[in-house]
């Protein structure tokens, strides 16, 4: 597990976008797992900039979003489909038919979950999954207590999550009570995972996820079981990590080693 600590939310977004761009250039038909929420917005802004100014090409990319409220009309301004269109898809050259978000009006949401998992498999699995983290340590809508082996399914939202998300709806009663979400087991099958967290409000959840025990009470702690995870944090979100200085040291050392290797290889040519 790598922990990268950067000065602010802007830098976190840029670093995540840089990693995504490296993947897209190496594998133009890659499969991305995407997240909603305020945290990934700077990353999406940077990807749009890279598309417009540097020609980053999304034409062959497939995406799967983590979750969606249920029930919700995809045209509703608070639906995650609407969010993705507005914050990313409408501004890049992606084929919308290849952008998957769970369908908030699925007549049978249970069947839809099975279908969603099949689509991920058909696409060859997720190459790189972007995650945010909830104040209670949730990832996607996997609330505390979710099985670490869970698959895409219908979840009842906790009161905490409904309250946290109520600010986006006109009235608190308008927040849907359910969600369709990828499971923790589904998320752990991604080949690489980037968890982004910014602001002090996330500091407790981040410390539990990285330094606490692996427990369903903090769903993000399950990432400790994954072979290729990077936590990209701003200073505030990293502020409660006991071994913060060590992570910074390790990151500097590994960046320096990579630089040395690149220089050596360049000199050999
Ligand atoms: C929601 C989403 C999560 C997201 C979390 C944090 O509940 N389902 O995927 O990570 O909120 O959101 P924010 O980034 O706005 O803090």
mmCIF file of C-alpha atoms and ligand atoms in Angstrom:
data_model
loop_
_atom_site.group_PDB
_atom_site.id
_atom_site.type_symbol
_atom_site.label_atom_id
_atom_site.label_comp_id
_atom_site.label_asym_id
_atom_site.label_seq_id
_atom_site.Cartn_x
_atom_site.Cartn_y
_atom_site.Cartn_z
ATOM 1 C CA UNK A 1 0.000 0.000 0.000
ATOM 2 C CA UNK A 2 1.374 3.378 -0.993
ATOM 3 C CA UNK A 3 0.454 6.597 0.798
ATOM 4 C CA UNK A 4 1.070 9.843 -1.080
ATOM 5 C CA UNK A 5 0.576 13.084 0.868
ATOM 6 C CA UNK A 6 0.201 16.306 -1.123
ATOM 7 C CA UNK A 7 -0.399 19.916 -0.089
ATOM 8 C CA UNK A 8 -4.041 20.335 -1.137
ATOM 9 C CA UNK A 9 -7.104 18.993 -2.934
ATOM 10 C CA UNK A 10 -5.983 20.443 -6.274
ATOM 11 C CA UNK A 11 -2.681 18.539 -6.111
ATOM 12 C CA UNK A 12 -4.524 15.327 -5.157
ATOM 13 C CA UNK A 13 -6.780 15.685 -8.202
ATOM 14 C CA UNK A 14 -3.836 16.362 -10.517
ATOM 15 C CA UNK A 15 -1.857 13.367 -9.268
ATOM 16 C CA UNK A 16 -4.855 11.032 -9.750
ATOM 17 C CA UNK A 17 -5.459 12.450 -13.248
ATOM 18 C CA UNK A 18 -1.776 11.990 -14.114
ATOM 19 C CA UNK A 19 -1.962 8.307 -13.167
ATOM 20 C CA UNK A 20 -5.164 7.830 -15.184
ATOM 21 C CA UNK A 21 -3.580 9.541 -18.210
ATOM 22 C CA UNK A 22 -0.496 7.294 -18.010
ATOM 23 C CA UNK A 23 -2.819 4.262 -18.124
ATOM 24 C CA UNK A 24 -4.919 5.604 -21.029
ATOM 25 C CA UNK A 25 -1.781 6.327 -23.077
ATOM 26 C CA UNK A 26 -0.384 2.866 -22.358
ATOM 27 C CA UNK A 27 -3.709 1.061 -22.847
ATOM 28 C CA UNK A 28 -6.161 3.190 -24.897
ATOM 29 C CA UNK A 29 -9.007 0.676 -24.420
ATOM 30 C CA UNK A 30 -8.608 0.482 -20.654
ATOM 31 C CA UNK A 31 -11.478 0.089 -18.193
ATOM 32 C CA UNK A 32 -11.782 2.743 -15.497
ATOM 33 C CA UNK A 33 -13.824 2.521 -12.321
ATOM 34 C CA UNK A 34 -15.138 5.964 -11.422
ATOM 35 C CA UNK A 35 -16.505 7.619 -8.303
ATOM 36 C CA UNK A 36 -18.785 10.550 -7.578
ATOM 37 C CA UNK A 37 -18.728 13.028 -4.688
ATOM 38 C CA UNK A 38 -16.863 16.292 -4.315
ATOM 39 C CA UNK A 39 -13.434 14.655 -3.874
ATOM 40 C CA UNK A 40 -12.801 13.478 -7.471
ATOM 41 C CA UNK A 41 -14.000 16.746 -9.075
ATOM 42 C CA UNK A 42 -10.478 18.316 -9.346
ATOM 43 C CA UNK A 43 -9.286 15.055 -10.933
ATOM 44 C CA UNK A 44 -12.080 15.155 -13.529
ATOM 45 C CA UNK A 45 -11.343 18.849 -14.194
ATOM 46 C CA UNK A 46 -7.713 17.977 -14.880
ATOM 47 C CA UNK A 47 -8.691 15.082 -17.183
ATOM 48 C CA UNK A 48 -10.900 17.478 -19.174
ATOM 49 C CA UNK A 49 -7.970 19.893 -19.440
ATOM 50 C CA UNK A 50 -5.671 17.091 -20.590
ATOM 51 C CA UNK A 51 -8.227 16.091 -23.222
ATOM 52 C CA UNK A 52 -8.640 19.651 -24.499
ATOM 53 C CA UNK A 53 -5.034 20.816 -24.312
ATOM 54 C CA UNK A 54 -3.003 17.646 -24.693
ATOM 55 C CA UNK A 55 -5.350 15.501 -26.787
ATOM 56 C CA UNK A 56 -5.843 12.787 -24.150
ATOM 57 C CA UNK A 57 -8.035 10.347 -26.070
ATOM 58 C CA UNK A 58 -10.981 8.657 -24.325
ATOM 59 C CA UNK A 59 -12.570 7.254 -27.483
ATOM 60 C CA UNK A 60 -11.808 3.631 -26.622
ATOM 61 C CA UNK A 61 -12.089 3.880 -22.830
ATOM 62 C CA UNK A 62 -14.866 2.057 -20.923
ATOM 63 C CA UNK A 63 -16.010 3.240 -17.498
ATOM 64 C CA UNK A 64 -18.011 1.737 -14.659
ATOM 65 C CA UNK A 65 -19.284 3.909 -11.855
ATOM 66 C CA UNK A 66 -19.316 2.560 -8.356
ATOM 67 C CA UNK A 67 -22.857 3.364 -7.390
ATOM 68 C CA UNK A 68 -26.145 5.174 -7.909
ATOM 69 C CA UNK A 69 -29.067 6.109 -5.706
ATOM 70 C CA UNK A 70 -32.207 4.003 -5.966
ATOM 71 C CA UNK A 71 -34.723 4.944 -7.034
ATOM 72 C CA UNK A 72 -33.652 8.010 -8.965
ATOM 73 C CA UNK A 73 -34.259 9.259 -12.477
ATOM 74 C CA UNK A 74 -30.912 9.504 -14.327
ATOM 75 C CA UNK A 75 -32.015 12.993 -15.441
ATOM 76 C CA UNK A 76 -32.380 14.128 -11.812
ATOM 77 C CA UNK A 77 -29.670 16.671 -11.030
ATOM 78 C CA UNK A 78 -28.528 14.684 -8.005
ATOM 79 C CA UNK A 79 -28.286 11.348 -9.805
ATOM 80 C CA UNK A 80 -24.782 10.025 -10.200
ATOM 81 C CA UNK A 81 -25.392 9.590 -13.942
ATOM 82 C CA UNK A 82 -26.139 13.309 -14.203
ATOM 83 C CA UNK A 83 -23.081 14.107 -12.077
ATOM 84 C CA UNK A 84 -20.765 12.080 -14.342
ATOM 85 C CA UNK A 85 -22.191 13.601 -17.529
ATOM 86 C CA UNK A 86 -21.848 17.126 -16.156
ATOM 87 C CA UNK A 87 -18.449 16.745 -14.494
ATOM 88 C CA UNK A 88 -16.677 14.562 -17.045
ATOM 89 C CA UNK A 89 -18.381 12.708 -19.892
ATOM 90 C CA UNK A 90 -19.933 15.741 -21.650
ATOM 91 C CA UNK A 91 -16.491 17.377 -21.913
ATOM 92 C CA UNK A 92 -14.359 14.533 -23.289
ATOM 93 C CA UNK A 93 -14.543 12.313 -26.383
ATOM 94 C CA UNK A 94 -15.846 9.219 -24.607
ATOM 95 C CA UNK A 95 -18.478 7.010 -26.236
ATOM 96 C CA UNK A 96 -21.444 7.319 -23.818
ATOM 97 C CA UNK A 97 -22.490 3.756 -24.692
ATOM 98 C CA UNK A 98 -19.324 2.646 -22.933
ATOM 99 C CA UNK A 99 -20.018 4.614 -19.742
ATOM 100 C CA UNK A 100 -21.829 2.412 -17.239
ATOM 101 C CA UNK A 101 -23.600 3.787 -14.169
ATOM 102 C CA UNK A 102 -26.079 1.575 -12.271
ATOM 103 C CA UNK A 103 -29.573 2.424 -13.546
ATOM 104 C CA UNK A 104 -31.553 4.249 -10.870
ATOM 105 C CA UNK A 105 -34.893 3.284 -12.412
ATOM 106 C CA UNK A 106 -34.192 -0.400 -13.039
ATOM 107 C CA UNK A 107 -37.561 -2.196 -12.757
ATOM 108 C CA UNK A 108 -35.822 -5.030 -10.895
ATOM 109 C CA UNK A 109 -32.748 -3.590 -9.158
ATOM 110 C CA UNK A 110 -31.678 -7.050 -7.937
ATOM 111 C CA UNK A 111 -31.511 -8.371 -11.517
ATOM 112 C CA UNK A 112 -29.759 -5.169 -12.557
ATOM 113 C CA UNK A 113 -26.951 -5.823 -10.053
ATOM 114 C CA UNK A 114 -26.276 -9.225 -11.607
ATOM 115 C CA UNK A 115 -26.288 -7.639 -15.074
ATOM 116 C CA UNK A 116 -23.861 -4.925 -13.922
ATOM 117 C CA UNK A 117 -21.365 -7.467 -12.626
ATOM 118 C CA UNK A 118 -21.615 -9.334 -15.953
ATOM 119 C CA UNK A 119 -20.830 -6.158 -17.882
ATOM 120 C CA UNK A 120 -17.681 -5.603 -15.800
ATOM 121 C CA UNK A 121 -16.574 -9.173 -16.557
ATOM 122 C CA UNK A 122 -17.382 -8.818 -20.272
ATOM 123 C CA UNK A 123 -15.264 -5.666 -20.419
ATOM 124 C CA UNK A 124 -12.326 -7.649 -19.034
ATOM 125 C CA UNK A 125 -12.442 -6.304 -15.459
ATOM 126 C CA UNK A 126 -11.493 -2.897 -14.116
ATOM 127 C CA UNK A 127 -7.912 -1.747 -14.714
ATOM 128 C CA UNK A 128 -7.945 1.258 -12.398
ATOM 129 C CA UNK A 129 -10.561 2.079 -9.780
ATOM 130 C CA UNK A 130 -10.934 5.581 -8.310
ATOM 131 C CA UNK A 131 -12.470 5.731 -4.826
ATOM 132 C CA UNK A 132 -13.514 8.389 -2.361
ATOM 133 C CA UNK A 133 -14.193 7.628 1.292
ATOM 134 C CA UNK A 134 -17.173 8.459 3.498
ATOM 135 C CA UNK A 135 -16.804 9.974 6.982
ATOM 136 C CA UNK A 136 -17.699 6.581 8.409
ATOM 137 C CA UNK A 137 -15.128 4.785 6.254
ATOM 138 C CA UNK A 138 -17.572 3.680 3.557
ATOM 139 C CA UNK A 139 -16.400 3.104 0.002
ATOM 140 C CA UNK A 140 -19.005 3.479 -2.734
ATOM 141 C CA UNK A 141 -22.186 2.816 -0.710
ATOM 142 C CA UNK A 142 -20.700 -0.056 1.273
ATOM 143 C CA UNK A 143 -21.637 1.114 4.735
ATOM 144 C CA UNK A 144 -19.970 -0.179 7.924
ATOM 145 C CA UNK A 145 -20.945 -3.806 8.419
ATOM 146 C CA UNK A 146 -20.830 -4.619 4.694
ATOM 147 C CA UNK A 147 -19.308 -7.999 3.949
ATOM 148 C CA UNK A 148 -15.735 -7.695 2.720
ATOM 149 C CA UNK A 149 -16.691 -10.238 0.026
ATOM 150 C CA UNK A 150 -19.850 -8.370 -1.082
ATOM 151 C CA UNK A 151 -20.809 -7.980 -4.741
ATOM 152 C CA UNK A 152 -22.885 -5.378 -6.575
ATOM 153 C CA UNK A 153 -26.193 -5.178 -4.706
ATOM 154 C CA UNK A 154 -28.980 -3.035 -3.327
ATOM 155 C CA UNK A 155 -28.132 -1.325 -0.028
ATOM 156 C CA UNK A 156 -30.170 0.647 2.464
ATOM 157 C CA UNK A 157 -28.346 3.901 3.216
ATOM 158 C CA UNK A 158 -27.435 4.756 6.802
ATOM 159 C CA UNK A 159 -28.959 7.840 8.423
ATOM 160 C CA UNK A 160 -25.451 9.365 8.534
ATOM 161 C CA UNK A 161 -25.013 9.035 4.783
ATOM 162 C CA UNK A 162 -28.499 10.367 4.079
ATOM 163 C CA UNK A 163 -27.728 13.374 6.297
ATOM 164 C CA UNK A 164 -24.294 13.916 4.710
ATOM 165 C CA UNK A 165 -25.851 13.877 1.228
ATOM 166 C CA UNK A 166 -28.976 15.854 2.130
ATOM 167 C CA UNK A 167 -27.148 19.112 1.376
ATOM 168 C CA UNK A 168 -27.367 18.294 -2.317
ATOM 169 C CA UNK A 169 -31.149 17.786 -2.349
ATOM 170 C CA UNK A 170 -33.886 20.397 -2.015
ATOM 171 C CA UNK A 171 -35.374 18.702 1.062
ATOM 172 C CA UNK A 172 -33.850 15.981 3.264
ATOM 173 C CA UNK A 173 -36.918 13.782 2.521
ATOM 174 C CA UNK A 174 -35.881 13.802 -1.143
ATOM 175 C CA UNK A 175 -32.685 11.797 -0.540
ATOM 176 C CA UNK A 176 -33.332 8.252 -1.809
ATOM 177 C CA UNK A 177 -33.193 5.610 0.931
ATOM 178 C CA UNK A 178 -31.484 2.941 -1.165
ATOM 179 C CA UNK A 179 -28.551 2.647 -3.494
ATOM 180 C CA UNK A 180 -27.154 0.189 -5.998
ATOM 181 C CA UNK A 181 -23.477 -0.233 -5.271
ATOM 182 C CA UNK A 182 -20.526 -2.334 -6.325
ATOM 183 C CA UNK A 183 -19.541 -4.577 -3.434
ATOM 184 C CA UNK A 184 -16.242 -4.553 -1.576
ATOM 185 C CA UNK A 185 -15.379 -7.866 -3.258
ATOM 186 C CA UNK A 186 -16.126 -6.287 -6.659
ATOM 187 C CA UNK A 187 -13.914 -3.289 -5.867
ATOM 188 C CA UNK A 188 -11.044 -5.486 -4.658
ATOM 189 C CA UNK A 189 -10.967 -7.223 -8.069
ATOM 190 C CA UNK A 190 -9.804 -4.024 -9.799
ATOM 191 C CA UNK A 191 -6.166 -4.381 -10.879
ATOM 192 C CA UNK A 192 -5.187 -1.086 -9.295
ATOM 193 C CA UNK A 193 -6.989 1.216 -6.854
ATOM 194 C CA UNK A 194 -6.537 4.917 -6.058
ATOM 195 C CA UNK A 195 -8.342 6.196 -2.981
ATOM 196 C CA UNK A 196 -8.547 9.989 -2.866
ATOM 197 C CA UNK A 197 -9.302 11.861 0.344
ATOM 198 C CA UNK A 198 -9.175 15.560 1.087
ATOM 199 C CA UNK A 199 -10.109 17.757 4.078
ATOM 200 C CA UNK A 200 -9.925 17.270 7.815
ATOM 201 C CA UNK A 201 -13.367 15.716 7.956
ATOM 202 C CA UNK A 202 -11.879 12.596 6.370
ATOM 203 C CA UNK A 203 -8.851 12.328 8.691
ATOM 204 C CA UNK A 204 -10.389 9.817 11.137
ATOM 205 C CA UNK A 205 -11.732 7.549 8.406
ATOM 206 C CA UNK A 206 -8.385 7.661 6.565
ATOM 207 C CA UNK A 207 -6.396 6.787 9.721
ATOM 208 C CA UNK A 208 -8.715 3.843 10.446
ATOM 209 C CA UNK A 209 -8.532 2.628 6.846
ATOM 210 C CA UNK A 210 -4.719 2.705 6.665
ATOM 211 C CA UNK A 211 -3.583 2.018 10.214
ATOM 212 C CA UNK A 212 -6.555 0.305 11.845
ATOM 213 C CA UNK A 213 -7.478 -3.367 11.732
ATOM 214 C CA UNK A 214 -9.136 -4.816 8.632
ATOM 215 C CA UNK A 215 -12.774 -4.783 9.624
ATOM 216 C CA UNK A 216 -16.176 -4.537 7.993
ATOM 217 C CA UNK A 217 -16.814 -1.694 10.468
ATOM 218 C CA UNK A 218 -14.470 0.409 8.298
ATOM 219 C CA UNK A 219 -15.087 -0.814 4.735
ATOM 220 C CA UNK A 220 -12.076 1.114 3.354
ATOM 221 C CA UNK A 221 -9.765 -0.940 5.614
ATOM 222 C CA UNK A 222 -10.414 -3.880 3.237
ATOM 223 C CA UNK A 223 -8.031 -2.123 0.821
ATOM 224 C CA UNK A 224 -5.171 -3.344 3.019
ATOM 225 C CA UNK A 225 -5.807 -6.740 1.403
ATOM 226 C CA UNK A 226 -5.271 -5.420 -2.133
ATOM 227 C CA UNK A 227 -1.835 -5.744 -3.786
ATOM 228 C CA UNK A 228 -1.829 -2.392 -5.626
ATOM 229 C CA UNK A 229 -3.496 0.461 -3.747
ATOM 230 C CA UNK A 230 -2.426 4.100 -3.490
ATOM 231 C CA UNK A 231 -4.009 6.493 -1.015
ATOM 232 C CA UNK A 232 -3.624 10.024 -2.396
ATOM 233 C CA UNK A 233 -4.286 12.453 0.454
ATOM 234 C CA UNK A 234 -4.024 16.121 1.188
ATOM 235 C CA UNK A 235 -2.280 17.243 4.397
ATOM 236 C CA UNK A 236 -5.589 17.707 6.227
ATOM 237 C CA UNK A 237 -6.904 14.219 5.413
ATOM 238 C CA UNK A 238 -3.512 12.756 6.404
ATOM 239 C CA UNK A 239 -3.349 14.693 9.681
ATOM 240 C CA UNK A 240 -4.356 11.801 11.963
ATOM 241 C CA UNK A 241 -1.980 9.209 10.525
ATOM 242 C CA UNK A 242 0.458 8.058 13.177
ATOM 243 C CA UNK A 243 3.175 7.193 10.658
ATOM 244 C CA UNK A 244 2.670 10.210 8.419
ATOM 245 C CA UNK A 245 6.369 11.203 8.360
ATOM 246 C CA UNK A 246 7.366 7.670 7.487
ATOM 247 C CA UNK A 247 4.962 7.588 4.492
ATOM 248 C CA UNK A 248 6.411 10.880 3.243
ATOM 249 C CA UNK A 249 9.942 9.539 3.604
ATOM 250 C CA UNK A 250 9.086 6.309 1.780
ATOM 251 C CA UNK A 251 7.437 8.241 -1.052
ATOM 252 C CA UNK A 252 10.453 10.555 -1.473
ATOM 253 C CA UNK A 253 12.838 7.595 -1.431
ATOM 254 C CA UNK A 254 10.903 5.600 -4.007
ATOM 255 C CA UNK A 255 10.524 8.635 -6.298
ATOM 256 C CA UNK A 256 14.262 9.212 -6.044
ATOM 257 C CA UNK A 257 15.002 5.559 -6.875
ATOM 258 C CA UNK A 258 12.695 5.700 -9.906
ATOM 259 C CA UNK A 259 14.482 8.883 -11.077
ATOM 260 C CA UNK A 260 17.883 7.234 -10.709
ATOM 261 C CA UNK A 261 16.751 4.173 -12.691
ATOM 262 C CA UNK A 262 15.291 6.366 -15.475
ATOM 263 C CA UNK A 263 18.553 8.332 -15.705
ATOM 264 C CA UNK A 264 20.646 5.165 -15.789
ATOM 265 C CA UNK A 265 18.498 3.670 -18.542
ATOM 266 C CA UNK A 266 18.596 6.930 -20.525
ATOM 267 C CA UNK A 267 22.421 6.989 -20.299
ATOM 268 C CA UNK A 268 22.656 3.456 -21.644
ATOM 269 C CA UNK A 269 20.890 4.409 -24.907
HETATM 270 C C1 LIG B 1 -20.933 9.179 -1.291
HETATM 271 C C2 LIG B 1 -20.475 8.221 -2.412
HETATM 272 C C3 LIG B 1 -19.064 7.740 -2.208
HETATM 273 C C4 LIG B 1 -18.163 8.909 -1.890
HETATM 274 C C5 LIG B 1 -18.588 9.565 -0.599
HETATM 275 C C6 LIG B 1 -17.730 10.769 -0.202
HETATM 276 O O1 LIG B 1 -21.638 8.578 -0.271
HETATM 277 N N1 LIG B 1 -21.355 7.099 -2.562
HETATM 278 O O2 LIG B 1 -18.641 7.036 -3.373
HETATM 279 O O3 LIG B 1 -16.829 8.484 -1.798
HETATM 280 O O4 LIG B 1 -19.932 10.004 -0.722
HETATM 281 O O5 LIG B 1 -18.118 11.911 -0.896
HETATM 282 P P1 LIG B 1 -17.297 13.269 -0.928
HETATM 283 O O6 LIG B 1 -16.173 13.044 -1.873
HETATM 284 O O7 LIG B 1 -18.263 14.278 -1.460
HETATM 285 O O8 LIG B 1 -16.867 13.530 0.453
#
